[in-house]
mmCIF file of C-alpha atoms in Angstrom:
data_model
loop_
_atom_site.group_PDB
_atom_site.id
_atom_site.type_symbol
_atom_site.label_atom_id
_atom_site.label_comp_id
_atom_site.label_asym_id
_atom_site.label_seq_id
_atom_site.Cartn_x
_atom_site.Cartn_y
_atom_site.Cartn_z
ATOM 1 C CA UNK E 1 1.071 11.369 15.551
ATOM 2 C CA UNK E 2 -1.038 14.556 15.469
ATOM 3 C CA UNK E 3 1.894 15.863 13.234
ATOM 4 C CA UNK E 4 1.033 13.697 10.323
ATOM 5 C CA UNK E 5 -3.140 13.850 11.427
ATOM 6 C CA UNK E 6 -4.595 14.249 7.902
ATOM 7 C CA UNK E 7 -1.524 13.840 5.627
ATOM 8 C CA UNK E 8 -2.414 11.618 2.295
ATOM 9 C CA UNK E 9 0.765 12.310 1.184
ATOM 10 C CA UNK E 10 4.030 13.239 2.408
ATOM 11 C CA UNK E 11 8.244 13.532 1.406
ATOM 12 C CA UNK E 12 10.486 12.650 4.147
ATOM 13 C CA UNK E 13 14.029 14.949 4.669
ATOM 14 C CA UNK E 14 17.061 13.895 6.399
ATOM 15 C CA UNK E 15 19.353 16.547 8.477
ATOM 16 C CA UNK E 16 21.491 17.284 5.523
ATOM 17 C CA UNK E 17 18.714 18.295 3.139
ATOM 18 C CA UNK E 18 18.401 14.994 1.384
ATOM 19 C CA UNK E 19 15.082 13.112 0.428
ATOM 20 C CA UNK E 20 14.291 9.895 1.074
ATOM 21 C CA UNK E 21 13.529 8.635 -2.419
ATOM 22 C CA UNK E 22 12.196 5.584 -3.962
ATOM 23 C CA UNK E 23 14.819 4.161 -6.710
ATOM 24 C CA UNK E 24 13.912 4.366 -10.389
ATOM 25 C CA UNK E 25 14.362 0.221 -10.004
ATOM 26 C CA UNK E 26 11.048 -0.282 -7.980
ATOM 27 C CA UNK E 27 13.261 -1.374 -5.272
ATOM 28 C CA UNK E 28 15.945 0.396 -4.147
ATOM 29 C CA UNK E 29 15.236 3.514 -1.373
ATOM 30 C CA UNK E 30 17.683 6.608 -1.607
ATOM 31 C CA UNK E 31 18.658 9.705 -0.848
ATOM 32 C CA UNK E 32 18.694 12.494 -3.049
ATOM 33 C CA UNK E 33 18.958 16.752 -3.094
ATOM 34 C CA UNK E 34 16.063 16.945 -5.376
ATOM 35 C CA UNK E 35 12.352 17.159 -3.346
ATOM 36 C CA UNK E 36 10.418 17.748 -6.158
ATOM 37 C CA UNK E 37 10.214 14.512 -8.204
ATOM 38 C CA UNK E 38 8.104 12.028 -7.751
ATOM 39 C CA UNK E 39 10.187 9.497 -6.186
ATOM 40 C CA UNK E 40 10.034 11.385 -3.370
ATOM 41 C CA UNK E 41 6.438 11.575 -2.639
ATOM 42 C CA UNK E 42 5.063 8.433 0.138
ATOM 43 C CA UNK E 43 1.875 7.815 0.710
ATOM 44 C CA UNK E 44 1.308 7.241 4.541
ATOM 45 C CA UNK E 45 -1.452 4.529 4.977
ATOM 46 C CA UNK E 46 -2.241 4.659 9.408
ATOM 47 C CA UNK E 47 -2.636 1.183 10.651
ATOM 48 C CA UNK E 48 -4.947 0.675 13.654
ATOM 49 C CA UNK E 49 -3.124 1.458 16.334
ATOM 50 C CA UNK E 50 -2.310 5.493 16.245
ATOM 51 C CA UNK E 51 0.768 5.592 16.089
ATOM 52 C CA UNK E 52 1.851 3.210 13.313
ATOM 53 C CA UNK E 53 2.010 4.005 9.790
ATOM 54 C CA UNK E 54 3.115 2.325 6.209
ATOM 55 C CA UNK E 55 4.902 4.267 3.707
ATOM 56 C CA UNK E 56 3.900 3.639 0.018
ATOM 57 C CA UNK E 57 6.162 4.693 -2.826
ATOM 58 C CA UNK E 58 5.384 6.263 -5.854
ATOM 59 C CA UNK E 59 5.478 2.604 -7.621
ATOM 60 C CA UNK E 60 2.686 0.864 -5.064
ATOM 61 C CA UNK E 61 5.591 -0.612 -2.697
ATOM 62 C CA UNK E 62 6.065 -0.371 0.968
ATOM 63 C CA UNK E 63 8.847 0.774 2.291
ATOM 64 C CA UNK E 64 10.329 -2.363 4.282
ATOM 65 C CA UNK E 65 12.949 -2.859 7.032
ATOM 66 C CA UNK E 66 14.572 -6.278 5.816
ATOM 67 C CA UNK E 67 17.038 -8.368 7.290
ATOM 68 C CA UNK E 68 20.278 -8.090 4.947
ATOM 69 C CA UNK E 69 22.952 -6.136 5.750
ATOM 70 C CA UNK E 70 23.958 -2.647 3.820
ATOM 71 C CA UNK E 71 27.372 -3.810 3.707
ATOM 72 C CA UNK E 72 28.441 -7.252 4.109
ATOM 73 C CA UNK E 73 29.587 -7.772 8.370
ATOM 74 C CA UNK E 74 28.172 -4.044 9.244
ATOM 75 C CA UNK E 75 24.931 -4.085 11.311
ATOM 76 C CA UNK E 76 23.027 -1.454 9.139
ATOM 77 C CA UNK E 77 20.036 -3.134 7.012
ATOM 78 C CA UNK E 78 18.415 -2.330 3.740
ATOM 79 C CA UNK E 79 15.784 -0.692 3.654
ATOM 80 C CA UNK E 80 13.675 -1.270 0.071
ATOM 81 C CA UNK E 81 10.629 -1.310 -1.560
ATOM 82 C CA UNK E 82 8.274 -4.679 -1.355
ATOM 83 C CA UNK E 83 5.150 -5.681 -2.025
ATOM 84 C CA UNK E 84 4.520 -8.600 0.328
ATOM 85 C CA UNK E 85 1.998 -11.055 -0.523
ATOM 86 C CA UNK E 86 0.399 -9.981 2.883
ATOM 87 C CA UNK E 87 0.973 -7.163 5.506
ATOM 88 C CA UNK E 88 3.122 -7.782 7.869
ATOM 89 C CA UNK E 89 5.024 -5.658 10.760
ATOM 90 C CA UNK E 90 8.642 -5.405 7.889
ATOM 91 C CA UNK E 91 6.185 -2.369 6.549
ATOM 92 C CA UNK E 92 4.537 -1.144 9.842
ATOM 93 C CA UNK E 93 6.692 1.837 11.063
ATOM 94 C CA UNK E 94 6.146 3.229 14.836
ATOM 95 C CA UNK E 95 6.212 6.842 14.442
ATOM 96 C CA UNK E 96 7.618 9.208 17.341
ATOM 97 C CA UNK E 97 7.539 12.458 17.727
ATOM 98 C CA UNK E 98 10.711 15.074 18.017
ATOM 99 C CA UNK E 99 9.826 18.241 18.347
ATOM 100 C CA UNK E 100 8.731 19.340 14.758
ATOM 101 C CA UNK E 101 10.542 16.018 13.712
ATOM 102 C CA UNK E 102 9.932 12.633 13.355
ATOM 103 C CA UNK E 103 11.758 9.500 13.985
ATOM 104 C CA UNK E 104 10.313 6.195 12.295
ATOM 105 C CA UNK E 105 10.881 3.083 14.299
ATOM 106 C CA UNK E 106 10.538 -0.744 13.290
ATOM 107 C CA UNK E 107 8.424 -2.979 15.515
ATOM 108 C CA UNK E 108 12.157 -4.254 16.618
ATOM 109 C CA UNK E 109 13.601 -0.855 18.032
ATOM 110 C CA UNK E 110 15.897 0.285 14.635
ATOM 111 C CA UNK E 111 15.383 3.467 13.398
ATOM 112 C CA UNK E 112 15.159 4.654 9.821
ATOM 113 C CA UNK E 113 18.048 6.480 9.013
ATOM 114 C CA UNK E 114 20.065 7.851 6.322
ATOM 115 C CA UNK E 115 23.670 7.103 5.789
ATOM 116 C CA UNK E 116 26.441 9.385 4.433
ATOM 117 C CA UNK E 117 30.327 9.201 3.913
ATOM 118 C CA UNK E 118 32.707 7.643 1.010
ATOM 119 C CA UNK E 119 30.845 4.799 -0.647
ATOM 120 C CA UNK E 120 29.548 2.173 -0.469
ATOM 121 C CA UNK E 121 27.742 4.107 2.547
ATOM 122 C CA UNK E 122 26.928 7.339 0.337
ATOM 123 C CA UNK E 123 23.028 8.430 -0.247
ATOM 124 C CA UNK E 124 22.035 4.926 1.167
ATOM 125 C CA UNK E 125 18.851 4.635 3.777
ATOM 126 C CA UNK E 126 18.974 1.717 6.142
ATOM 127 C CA UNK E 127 18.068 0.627 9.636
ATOM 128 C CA UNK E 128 19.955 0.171 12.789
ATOM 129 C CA UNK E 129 19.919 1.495 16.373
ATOM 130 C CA UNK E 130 22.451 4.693 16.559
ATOM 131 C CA UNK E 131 25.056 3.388 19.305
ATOM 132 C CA UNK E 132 26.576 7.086 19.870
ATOM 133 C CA UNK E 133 24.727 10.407 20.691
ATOM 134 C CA UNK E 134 26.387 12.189 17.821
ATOM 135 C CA UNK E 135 24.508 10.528 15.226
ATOM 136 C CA UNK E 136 21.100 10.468 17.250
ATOM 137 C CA UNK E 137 20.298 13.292 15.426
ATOM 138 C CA UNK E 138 20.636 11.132 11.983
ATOM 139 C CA UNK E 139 17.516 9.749 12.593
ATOM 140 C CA UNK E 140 15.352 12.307 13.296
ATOM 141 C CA UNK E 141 13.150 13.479 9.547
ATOM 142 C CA UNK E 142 11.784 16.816 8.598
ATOM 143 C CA UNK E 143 8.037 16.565 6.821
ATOM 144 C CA UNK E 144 6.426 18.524 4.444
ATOM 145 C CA UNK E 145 2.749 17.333 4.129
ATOM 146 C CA UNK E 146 2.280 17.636 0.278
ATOM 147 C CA UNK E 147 -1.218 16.435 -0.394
ATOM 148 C CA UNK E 148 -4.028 16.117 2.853
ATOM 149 C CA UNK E 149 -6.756 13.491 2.871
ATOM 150 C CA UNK E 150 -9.817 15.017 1.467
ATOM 151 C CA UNK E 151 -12.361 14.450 3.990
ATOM 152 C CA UNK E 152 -15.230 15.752 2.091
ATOM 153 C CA UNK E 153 -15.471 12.045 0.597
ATOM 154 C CA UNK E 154 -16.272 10.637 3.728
#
């Protein structure tokens, strides 16, 4: 976690140079080419224990491992932005380390992860444990730290 040690703010990249994004709908999470808006700014809150964060769009929601599927019968899930009536561990996000990279894990063993391909797969972000060593590598993120807590407050 000392990788993200004073980050306020952060954008998250995938291996192909996309950004995980929040959608313009307040709900949807995406991938796009384009860094700089800011849909792809998150705000990392750290919970407790040191190596779990929450990731808070640009809108105030958390992004949330749910239960439904990308694509009906497929076992990738949605990943979108919620604002639960209280915290619970769909927004708590284990964070590992990998190298200079990070992989972001739910408190059930899926990893966030981008998808890619024809649609209805293309520029979505989901969750699912990667069942072949060539797409391990999918679910490692790049980090820029854009904005660092300003400790002088404190």
């Amino acid at each position: 976690m000392e990788l993200l040690q004073g980050a306020k703010i952060i954008r998250l990249r995938t291996h192909k140079g996309k950004y995980l994004t929040a959608g313009d709908d307040e709900e949807s999470v995406r991938q796009d080419r384009d860094g700089s808006t800011k849909q792809a700014h998150w705000t990392v809150e750290f919970v407790d224990d040191k190596n779990v964060v929450r990731l808070k769009s640009c809108y105030g929601k958390y992004l949330s491992a749910t239960n439904e599927p990308i694509v009906p019968k497929t076992k990738g899930h949605k990943v979108l932005q919620t604002l639960p009536t209280r915290l619970n561990s769909s927004i708590e996000w284990d964070v590992e380390k990998d190298g200079s990279q990070l992989r972001f894990k739910t408190h059930y063993g899926q990893y966030l992860r981008p998808y890619g391909g024809l649609p209805p797969y293309r520029n979505r972000v989901g969750h699912d444990v990667p069942c072949r060593t060539n797409t391990e590598d999918k679910i490692v993120w790049e980090f820029d730290i854009l904005e660092y807590v300003d400790e002088t407050k404190y």
